[in-house]
Amino acid sequence: MDYPRDYIVPNKEIAFGTAFVIMPIHSDFDMTYGLIIEVCQELGIQAKRDDDISQQDFIMSNILGGIAKSEIVIVDITGNNPNVFYELGIAHSLRARHSVIIITQDDDLSQSPFDIRHWSIIQYDNNKALFKALLKDKIICSRNIIDNDEFLYRLLSGYTFESSIIQDFLITAKIMGTQNLNLACCILTETVNLSLCNRNKIQELYQYLTSLGDYKGGIFAKITWLLKYLIFTSEFVLSQYIDTIKSMFLNKWQRDSIQMNDIDYWEFVTNICCKIIEKKHDEKITAISWLIGYLSNPRMGRIDRVRTKIEDFLLSVQDHDVDTAVIGMLIGNSRTAKESGIDICGQKPIMGSVNYLLEIIKNNDTDPHIVRSCINAFARMNITVAAPFILDWMQNNRDKWGNQAVSASLKSVAENALSILDRNAYEKLITIE
């Protein structure tokens, strides 16, 4: 025998985008049910009534399942039907208050049981347009009332975190500070009240997430870095607290203190910079400078996931200020930045970089890494005027081909480039011993 308490389910089992309709199963209510279906369809919600899903042998189990697992429960109490009220009571027991919506055709609510008169009840008549508008607004408002556990569970599940880790995280997060958790959810769901938020609370939220990330040896570190990224690149934070973002992250370069074990932090700041640039926020130039600064830092290795992320972003984003900054890398003092800049200019391509690339070759730069990147860039951009300078460099530096391991393939790179740019120069190069 089915019993309501058997149908208590965790938030993760609530089916988002579904509605269960409770009403007398009578032809008098078919029009109302049709209007409910129309409203729900407009909101991307699939509405069902118990006679849509019930099989004769499983009527009660289907009703209880529909109440327990649907995102929205709509209850029509017209005529004070006892079955309807029984199911309404179950809904109030199993579901959060915002997920249960009560409607009625009755003019006089004093005839309804005293226990529910204080609830917000939609009264409707033959005005179909008004009823649909009222119901639609009610559903929208109901969906905007956030259940933090439910929201975060769905969010983190979407990023493939395991159920047990999410549940442990939610318990710990509430123990360490429900106010900060509420603020995080409000920001992520775009329901934050500006009057209840300020610079200090934003900074406190970051520290709160950092503490959660450090909990028990960092078991929640991946979750907190994700939440930090989503929160601090949200439209609300970037639009209202861009100065706070700048002072907290973009001004704290401290290049001498960079260590490889800080890689998660640097990736986080990199993601913020990329978002600022994409959205063309006021601090776009500052964000570009931060990215270039990272690439210019000799402490970071050539193989580094943050460096790769930055290079891929600078390569893909279409922004004049970014391209100008990349060209600036070609004339800086950092060899690692110069090599990255050359590769980006060649692959993008940034045609405004050609004269700078020619100067590098003409000045007889002896770094084979830099030269190889230049030669590849010329080939990608089909810069035929570079051919004699490539040949000249190869003739003047041929003793280095075998002296450095990286130079072993340099002749092959040059041959491939000259075969594209200038056949005569190619023929001369292949004769060099």
Short mmCIF file of C-alpha atoms in Angstrom, two decimals:
data_model
loop_
_atom_site.label_atom_id
_atom_site.label_comp_id
_atom_site.label_asym_id
_atom_site.label_seq_id
_atom_site.Cartn_x
_atom_site.Cartn_y
_atom_site.Cartn_z
CA MET A 1 0.00 0.00 0.00
CA ASP A 2 1.34 3.42 -0.98
CA TYR A 3 1.95 5.89 1.81
CA PRO A 4 2.94 9.58 1.34
CA ARG A 5 6.04 9.44 3.56
CA ASP A 6 7.44 6.75 1.28
CA TYR A 7 7.67 9.40 -1.43
CA ILE A 8 9.96 11.86 0.31
CA VAL A 9 12.73 12.42 -2.26
CA PRO A 10 15.97 14.44 -2.22
CA ASN A 11 16.11 17.64 -4.25
CA LYS A 12 18.25 15.98 -6.91
CA GLU A 13 15.25 13.82 -7.94
CA ILE A 14 12.93 16.78 -8.60
CA ALA A 15 12.28 16.89 -12.35
CA PHE A 16 12.96 20.45 -13.49
CA GLY A 17 10.55 21.64 -16.18
CA THR A 18 7.58 19.55 -15.04
CA ALA A 19 4.25 20.38 -13.38
CA PHE A 20 1.69 18.10 -11.75
CA VAL A 21 -1.93 19.29 -11.81
CA ILE A 22 -4.36 18.28 -9.08
CA MET A 23 -8.06 18.93 -9.79
CA PRO A 24 -11.37 17.07 -9.95
CA ILE A 25 -11.34 14.74 -12.95
CA HIS A 26 -14.48 16.11 -14.61
CA SER A 27 -15.26 17.66 -17.97
CA ASP A 28 -16.05 20.96 -16.21
CA PHE A 29 -12.32 21.37 -15.57
CA ASP A 30 -11.03 20.38 -19.00
CA MET A 31 -10.88 23.98 -20.22
CA THR A 32 -8.98 25.08 -17.11
CA TYR A 33 -6.55 22.20 -17.57
CA GLY A 34 -6.04 23.18 -21.20
CA LEU A 35 -5.18 26.76 -20.16
CA ILE A 36 -2.72 25.45 -17.57
CA ILE A 37 -1.02 23.34 -20.24
CA GLU A 38 -0.75 26.41 -22.52
CA VAL A 39 0.85 28.53 -19.79
CA CYS A 40 3.28 25.79 -18.85
CA GLN A 41 4.28 25.20 -22.47
CA GLU A 42 5.11 28.90 -22.83
CA LEU A 43 7.50 28.52 -19.87
CA GLY A 44 9.07 25.30 -21.12
CA ILE A 45 7.22 23.18 -18.57
CA GLN A 46 5.46 19.89 -19.28
CA ALA A 47 2.19 19.73 -17.32
CA LYS A 48 0.39 16.46 -16.53
CA ARG A 49 -2.71 15.49 -14.57
CA ASP A 50 -3.07 12.21 -12.73
CA ASP A 51 -5.35 10.78 -15.42
CA ASP A 52 -2.56 11.43 -17.96
CA ILE A 53 -0.10 9.19 -16.14
CA SER A 54 -2.20 6.81 -14.04
CA GLN A 55 -2.75 3.21 -14.89
CA GLN A 56 -5.65 1.53 -13.15
CA ASP A 57 -3.44 -0.57 -10.88
CA PHE A 58 -1.06 2.26 -9.95
CA ILE A 59 -3.27 5.34 -9.56
CA MET A 60 -2.12 6.39 -6.09
CA SER A 61 1.55 5.66 -6.69
CA ASN A 62 1.49 7.83 -9.82
CA ILE A 63 -0.26 10.64 -7.97
CA LEU A 64 2.24 10.54 -5.11
CA GLY A 65 5.15 10.33 -7.53
CA GLY A 66 3.81 13.29 -9.51
CA ILE A 67 3.46 15.40 -6.38
CA ALA A 68 6.88 14.43 -5.02
CA LYS A 69 8.97 14.80 -8.16
CA SER A 70 7.42 17.60 -10.26
CA GLU A 71 8.99 21.03 -10.11
CA ILE A 72 5.60 22.77 -9.79
CA VAL A 73 2.37 21.41 -8.26
CA ILE A 74 -0.82 23.23 -9.30
CA VAL A 75 -3.93 22.49 -7.21
CA ASP A 76 -7.47 23.53 -8.18
CA ILE A 77 -9.60 23.54 -4.98
CA THR A 78 -12.84 24.57 -6.72
CA GLY A 79 -15.82 22.97 -4.95
CA ASN A 80 -13.74 21.77 -1.98
CA ASN A 81 -13.29 18.30 -3.46
CA PRO A 82 -12.06 15.94 -0.66
CA ASN A 83 -9.64 14.03 -2.90
CA VAL A 84 -8.10 17.29 -4.05
CA PHE A 85 -7.64 18.46 -0.45
CA TYR A 86 -6.08 15.18 0.56
CA GLU A 87 -3.54 15.53 -2.26
CA LEU A 88 -2.99 19.23 -1.40
CA GLY A 89 -2.11 18.20 2.13
CA ILE A 90 0.38 15.69 0.78
CA ALA A 91 1.89 18.38 -1.44
CA HIS A 92 2.29 20.75 1.51
CA SER A 93 4.02 17.97 3.43
CA LEU A 94 6.39 16.83 0.70
CA ARG A 95 7.21 20.03 -1.16
CA ALA A 96 8.69 23.47 -0.53
CA ARG A 97 6.05 26.19 -0.13
CA HIS A 98 7.04 28.03 -3.30
CA SER A 99 6.47 24.97 -5.49
CA VAL A 100 2.75 24.56 -4.65
CA ILE A 101 0.31 26.89 -6.44
CA ILE A 102 -3.40 26.95 -5.47
CA ILE A 103 -6.16 28.09 -7.84
CA THR A 104 -9.98 28.20 -7.60
CA GLN A 105 -13.10 29.31 -9.45
CA ASP A 106 -14.90 29.92 -6.15
CA ASP A 107 -15.80 33.56 -5.47
CA ASP A 108 -16.10 33.14 -1.71
CA LEU A 109 -12.91 31.81 -0.11
CA SER A 110 -14.62 31.81 3.27
CA GLN A 111 -16.14 28.49 2.24
CA SER A 112 -12.66 27.00 1.95
CA PRO A 113 -11.07 25.32 4.98
CA PHE A 114 -9.63 27.77 7.50
CA ASP A 115 -6.18 26.11 7.27
CA ILE A 116 -5.48 27.37 3.74
CA ARG A 117 -7.18 30.77 3.66
CA HIS A 118 -3.92 32.54 4.48
CA TRP A 119 -2.27 31.11 1.36
CA SER A 120 -2.00 33.16 -1.81
CA ILE A 121 -4.74 31.67 -3.99
CA ILE A 122 -5.41 32.57 -7.63
CA GLN A 123 -9.16 33.11 -8.18
CA TYR A 124 -10.24 32.79 -11.79
CA ASP A 125 -13.43 32.97 -13.82
CA ASN A 126 -14.22 32.96 -17.52
CA ASN A 127 -11.56 35.58 -18.32
CA LYS A 128 -9.06 33.23 -19.92
CA ALA A 129 -6.42 35.87 -20.68
CA LEU A 130 -6.39 37.16 -17.11
CA PHE A 131 -6.17 33.67 -15.65
CA LYS A 132 -3.26 32.75 -17.91
CA ALA A 133 -1.43 35.97 -17.03
CA LEU A 134 -1.92 35.48 -13.28
CA LEU A 135 -0.83 31.84 -13.42
CA LYS A 136 2.19 32.62 -15.56
CA ASP A 137 3.38 35.35 -13.16
CA LYS A 138 2.86 33.02 -10.21
CA ILE A 139 4.90 30.22 -11.77
CA ILE A 140 7.69 32.63 -12.72
CA CYS A 141 7.79 34.03 -9.19
CA SER A 142 7.77 30.53 -7.75
CA ARG A 143 10.70 29.48 -9.91
CA ASN A 144 12.66 32.56 -8.84
CA ILE A 145 12.48 31.51 -5.19
CA ILE A 146 15.72 29.62 -4.83
CA ASP A 147 16.21 26.49 -2.82
CA ASN A 148 19.97 26.72 -2.30
CA ASP A 149 20.52 23.00 -1.90
CA GLU A 150 18.50 22.18 -4.99
CA PHE A 151 20.12 24.89 -7.09
CA LEU A 152 23.69 24.06 -6.11
CA TYR A 153 23.12 20.34 -6.48
CA ARG A 154 21.87 20.79 -10.03
CA LEU A 155 24.64 23.27 -10.87
CA LEU A 156 27.46 21.08 -9.58
CA SER A 157 25.96 17.90 -11.02
CA GLY A 158 26.11 19.59 -14.40
CA TYR A 159 29.88 19.85 -13.94
CA THR A 160 30.05 16.09 -13.20
CA PHE A 161 30.90 16.29 -9.50
CA GLU A 162 29.95 13.13 -7.64
CA SER A 163 26.72 13.14 -5.64
CA SER A 164 28.43 12.27 -2.35
CA ILE A 165 30.95 15.10 -2.71
CA ILE A 166 28.19 17.61 -3.48
CA GLN A 167 26.13 16.53 -0.48
CA ASP A 168 29.16 16.78 1.83
CA PHE A 169 29.98 20.18 0.37
CA LEU A 170 26.46 21.52 0.98
CA ILE A 171 26.51 20.37 4.60
CA THR A 172 29.92 21.92 5.24
CA ALA A 173 29.08 25.14 3.37
CA LYS A 174 26.02 25.73 5.58
CA ILE A 175 27.99 25.02 8.74
CA MET A 176 30.67 27.53 7.74
CA GLY A 177 28.23 30.31 6.89
CA THR A 178 24.71 30.30 5.50
CA GLN A 179 24.72 34.04 4.76
CA ASN A 180 27.69 33.73 2.41
CA LEU A 181 26.15 30.66 0.81
CA ASN A 182 22.89 32.56 0.27
CA LEU A 183 24.79 35.47 -1.30
CA ALA A 184 26.63 33.10 -3.63
CA CYS A 185 23.36 31.54 -4.79
CA CYS A 186 21.70 34.93 -5.26
CA ILE A 187 24.59 36.11 -7.45
CA LEU A 188 24.58 32.92 -9.51
CA THR A 189 20.81 33.03 -10.02
CA GLU A 190 20.78 36.79 -10.71
CA THR A 191 18.41 37.45 -7.81
CA VAL A 192 20.81 39.43 -5.62
CA ASN A 193 19.51 42.60 -3.99
CA LEU A 194 22.05 45.40 -4.49
CA SER A 195 21.04 47.01 -1.21
CA LEU A 196 22.11 43.87 0.66
CA CYS A 197 25.51 43.59 -1.02
CA ASN A 198 28.66 45.70 -0.89
CA ARG A 199 32.40 45.57 -1.53
CA ASN A 200 33.15 44.07 1.89
CA LYS A 201 30.62 41.27 1.41
CA ILE A 202 32.13 40.42 -1.98
CA GLN A 203 35.58 40.20 -0.41
CA GLU A 204 34.19 38.16 2.48
CA LEU A 205 32.53 35.79 0.02
CA TYR A 206 35.89 35.12 -1.64
CA GLN A 207 37.49 34.35 1.72
CA TYR A 208 34.56 32.10 2.63
CA LEU A 209 34.99 30.07 -0.56
CA THR A 210 38.75 29.94 0.02
CA SER A 211 38.20 28.51 3.50
CA LEU A 212 35.81 25.91 2.07
CA GLY A 213 38.42 25.03 -0.53
CA ASP A 214 41.05 24.46 2.17
CA TYR A 215 38.74 22.29 4.29
CA LYS A 216 40.13 18.84 5.14
CA GLY A 217 43.08 18.98 2.80
CA GLY A 218 41.21 20.54 -0.08
CA ILE A 219 38.49 17.96 -0.75
CA PHE A 220 36.22 20.74 -2.02
CA ALA A 221 38.93 22.73 -3.84
CA LYS A 222 37.66 22.00 -7.37
CA ILE A 223 34.12 22.97 -6.41
CA THR A 224 35.17 26.24 -4.78
CA TRP A 225 37.41 27.26 -7.69
CA LEU A 226 34.46 26.68 -10.03
CA LEU A 227 32.12 28.74 -7.83
CA LYS A 228 34.69 31.53 -7.55
CA TYR A 229 34.96 31.67 -11.31
CA LEU A 230 31.19 31.67 -11.88
CA ILE A 231 30.62 34.32 -9.19
CA PHE A 232 33.48 36.68 -9.98
CA THR A 233 32.83 36.60 -13.71
CA SER A 234 29.06 37.05 -13.31
CA GLU A 235 27.48 40.10 -14.91
CA PHE A 236 26.44 41.38 -11.48
CA VAL A 237 29.92 41.34 -9.94
CA LEU A 238 31.71 42.59 -13.04
CA SER A 239 29.27 45.45 -13.53
CA GLN A 240 28.92 46.50 -9.88
CA TYR A 241 32.33 45.63 -8.41
CA ILE A 242 34.89 45.85 -11.22
CA ASP A 243 37.09 48.09 -9.03
CA THR A 244 36.99 45.42 -6.33
CA ILE A 245 38.00 42.77 -8.87
CA LYS A 246 40.87 44.98 -9.99
CA SER A 247 42.20 45.59 -6.48
CA MET A 248 41.73 41.97 -5.34
CA PHE A 249 43.26 40.22 -8.33
CA LEU A 250 44.54 42.32 -11.23
CA ASN A 251 46.80 44.62 -9.19
CA LYS A 252 48.30 41.76 -7.19
CA TRP A 253 50.78 40.62 -9.78
CA GLN A 254 53.83 40.00 -7.52
CA ARG A 255 55.66 38.20 -10.28
CA ASP A 256 58.60 37.27 -8.06
CA SER A 257 56.30 35.29 -5.79
CA ILE A 258 54.71 33.13 -8.50
CA GLN A 259 55.12 29.42 -7.86
CA MET A 260 53.84 26.48 -9.86
CA ASN A 261 51.79 25.27 -6.88
CA ASP A 262 49.68 28.42 -7.22
CA ILE A 263 48.48 27.28 -10.63
CA ASP A 264 44.78 27.09 -9.66
CA TYR A 265 44.84 30.70 -8.49
CA TRP A 266 46.56 31.95 -11.65
CA GLU A 267 44.11 30.02 -13.81
CA PHE A 268 41.26 31.60 -11.87
CA VAL A 269 42.60 35.13 -12.44
CA THR A 270 43.26 34.28 -16.09
CA ASN A 271 39.61 33.28 -16.50
CA ILE A 272 38.50 36.56 -14.94
CA CYS A 273 40.74 38.52 -17.32
CA CYS A 274 39.41 36.64 -20.34
CA LYS A 275 35.81 37.33 -19.29
CA ILE A 276 36.53 41.05 -18.74
CA ILE A 277 38.09 41.28 -22.21
CA GLU A 278 35.24 39.38 -23.88
CA LYS A 279 32.66 41.63 -22.25
CA LYS A 280 34.76 44.76 -23.00
CA HIS A 281 34.41 46.00 -19.42
CA ASP A 282 36.10 49.18 -18.24
CA GLU A 283 39.18 47.34 -17.01
CA LYS A 284 39.81 45.57 -20.32
CA ILE A 285 43.27 47.11 -20.77
CA THR A 286 44.22 46.14 -17.22
CA ALA A 287 43.11 42.57 -17.92
CA ILE A 288 45.11 42.44 -21.15
CA SER A 289 48.19 43.73 -19.33
CA TRP A 290 47.80 41.03 -16.69
CA LEU A 291 47.73 38.28 -19.32
CA ILE A 292 50.76 39.71 -21.12
CA GLY A 293 52.53 40.03 -17.77
CA TYR A 294 51.98 36.36 -17.05
CA LEU A 295 53.41 35.34 -20.42
CA SER A 296 56.41 37.61 -19.77
CA ASN A 297 57.25 35.97 -16.47
CA PRO A 298 60.41 33.83 -16.75
CA ARG A 299 59.45 31.86 -13.63
CA MET A 300 56.67 30.05 -15.44
CA GLY A 301 57.67 27.15 -17.65
CA ARG A 302 57.04 26.96 -21.36
CA ILE A 303 54.73 23.99 -20.69
CA ASP A 304 52.10 25.38 -18.34
CA ARG A 305 48.33 25.02 -18.60
CA VAL A 306 47.74 28.68 -17.68
CA ARG A 307 50.18 29.86 -20.34
CA THR A 308 48.47 27.61 -22.86
CA LYS A 309 45.05 28.96 -21.87
CA ILE A 310 46.27 32.56 -22.27
CA GLU A 311 47.89 31.89 -25.63
CA ASP A 312 44.76 30.14 -26.93
CA PHE A 313 42.59 33.04 -25.77
CA LEU A 314 44.81 35.74 -27.30
CA LEU A 315 44.82 33.73 -30.50
CA SER A 316 41.05 33.34 -30.71
CA VAL A 317 39.67 36.64 -29.42
CA GLN A 318 38.98 39.35 -31.97
CA ASP A 319 40.00 42.61 -30.29
CA HIS A 320 42.20 45.43 -31.60
CA ASP A 321 43.64 46.20 -28.16
CA VAL A 322 44.60 42.54 -27.70
CA ASP A 323 46.36 42.46 -31.08
CA THR A 324 48.24 45.67 -30.24
CA ALA A 325 49.39 44.17 -26.94
CA VAL A 326 50.54 40.98 -28.69
CA ILE A 327 52.62 43.02 -31.15
CA GLY A 328 54.11 44.79 -28.14
CA MET A 329 55.38 41.41 -26.93
CA LEU A 330 57.71 41.27 -29.94
CA ILE A 331 59.75 44.25 -28.78
CA GLY A 332 59.81 43.51 -25.04
CA ASN A 333 62.70 42.11 -23.05
CA SER A 334 61.08 38.78 -22.20
CA ARG A 335 62.22 35.97 -24.49
CA THR A 336 59.32 33.73 -23.46
CA ALA A 337 56.81 36.48 -24.17
CA LYS A 338 58.43 37.24 -27.50
CA GLU A 339 58.22 33.63 -28.61
CA SER A 340 54.55 33.42 -27.57
CA GLY A 341 53.79 36.71 -29.33
CA ILE A 342 55.44 35.56 -32.55
CA ASP A 343 53.46 32.31 -32.57
CA ILE A 344 50.18 34.18 -32.01
CA CYS A 345 50.95 36.75 -34.72
CA GLY A 346 51.65 34.02 -37.23
CA GLN A 347 48.64 31.85 -36.44
CA LYS A 348 46.02 34.59 -36.08
CA PRO A 349 47.44 36.23 -38.27
CA ILE A 350 48.25 39.80 -37.17
CA MET A 351 49.57 41.48 -40.29
CA GLY A 352 50.62 44.57 -38.34
CA SER A 353 53.39 42.49 -36.80
CA VAL A 354 55.27 41.81 -40.06
CA ASN A 355 57.79 44.68 -39.79
CA TYR A 356 58.62 43.71 -36.21
CA LEU A 357 59.16 40.09 -37.24
CA LEU A 358 61.43 41.19 -40.07
CA GLU A 359 63.49 43.27 -37.64
CA ILE A 360 64.04 40.21 -35.46
CA ILE A 361 65.44 38.23 -38.40
CA LYS A 362 67.39 41.17 -39.84
CA ASN A 363 69.00 41.89 -36.50
CA ASN A 364 70.38 38.35 -36.63
CA ASP A 365 68.77 37.15 -33.40
CA THR A 366 70.73 34.12 -32.28
CA ASP A 367 67.97 32.42 -30.22
CA PRO A 368 66.88 29.45 -32.37
CA HIS A 369 63.51 29.26 -30.56
CA ILE A 370 62.68 32.82 -31.55
CA VAL A 371 63.95 32.41 -35.10
CA ARG A 372 62.06 29.18 -35.70
CA SER A 373 58.83 30.87 -34.52
CA CYS A 374 59.51 33.81 -36.88
CA ILE A 375 60.11 31.52 -39.85
CA ASN A 376 56.89 29.62 -39.17
CA ALA A 377 55.00 32.91 -38.83
CA PHE A 378 56.30 34.16 -42.18
CA ALA A 379 55.24 30.91 -43.86
CA ARG A 380 51.75 31.02 -42.32
CA MET A 381 51.24 34.65 -43.38
CA ASN A 382 52.90 34.10 -46.78
CA ILE A 383 55.35 37.00 -46.33
CA THR A 384 57.50 36.51 -49.42
CA VAL A 385 59.75 39.50 -48.63
CA ALA A 386 61.04 37.57 -45.64
CA ALA A 387 62.66 34.85 -47.81
CA PRO A 388 66.10 36.50 -48.33
CA PHE A 389 66.33 37.36 -44.63
CA ILE A 390 65.55 33.76 -43.66
CA LEU A 391 68.23 32.50 -46.08
CA ASP A 392 70.72 35.05 -44.78
CA TRP A 393 70.10 34.03 -41.17
CA MET A 394 70.54 30.36 -41.99
CA GLN A 395 73.83 31.03 -43.79
CA ASN A 396 75.22 33.16 -40.96
CA ASN A 397 74.19 30.76 -38.18
CA ARG A 398 74.59 27.33 -39.74
CA ASP A 399 77.15 26.28 -37.12
CA LYS A 400 74.38 26.40 -34.51
CA TRP A 401 72.19 23.79 -36.22
CA GLY A 402 73.97 20.90 -34.55
CA ASN A 403 75.21 22.62 -31.39
CA GLN A 404 71.78 22.98 -29.76
CA ALA A 405 69.25 20.18 -29.64
CA VAL A 406 66.38 22.51 -30.51
CA SER A 407 68.19 23.56 -33.69
CA ALA A 408 68.35 20.06 -35.14
CA SER A 409 65.03 20.63 -36.92
CA LEU A 410 65.64 24.27 -37.77
CA LYS A 411 66.90 23.62 -41.29
CA SER A 412 63.80 21.52 -42.04
CA VAL A 413 61.58 24.36 -40.78
CA ALA A 414 63.43 26.86 -42.94
CA GLU A 415 63.29 24.59 -45.99
CA ASN A 416 59.53 24.15 -45.64
CA ALA A 417 59.05 27.90 -45.28
CA LEU A 418 61.22 28.84 -48.27
CA SER A 419 59.58 26.20 -50.45
CA ILE A 420 56.39 28.24 -49.93
CA LEU A 421 57.86 31.75 -50.02
CA ASP A 422 60.72 31.68 -52.57
CA ARG A 423 61.82 28.67 -54.61
CA ASN A 424 65.22 30.18 -55.49
CA ALA A 425 66.01 30.82 -51.82
CA TYR A 426 64.94 27.25 -51.08
CA GLU A 427 67.35 25.86 -53.71
CA LYS A 428 70.22 27.85 -52.17
CA LEU A 429 69.39 26.70 -48.66
CA ILE A 430 69.39 22.98 -49.44
CA THR A 431 72.94 23.28 -50.84
CA ILE A 432 74.33 24.59 -47.55
CA GLU A 433 76.45 21.97 -45.79
#
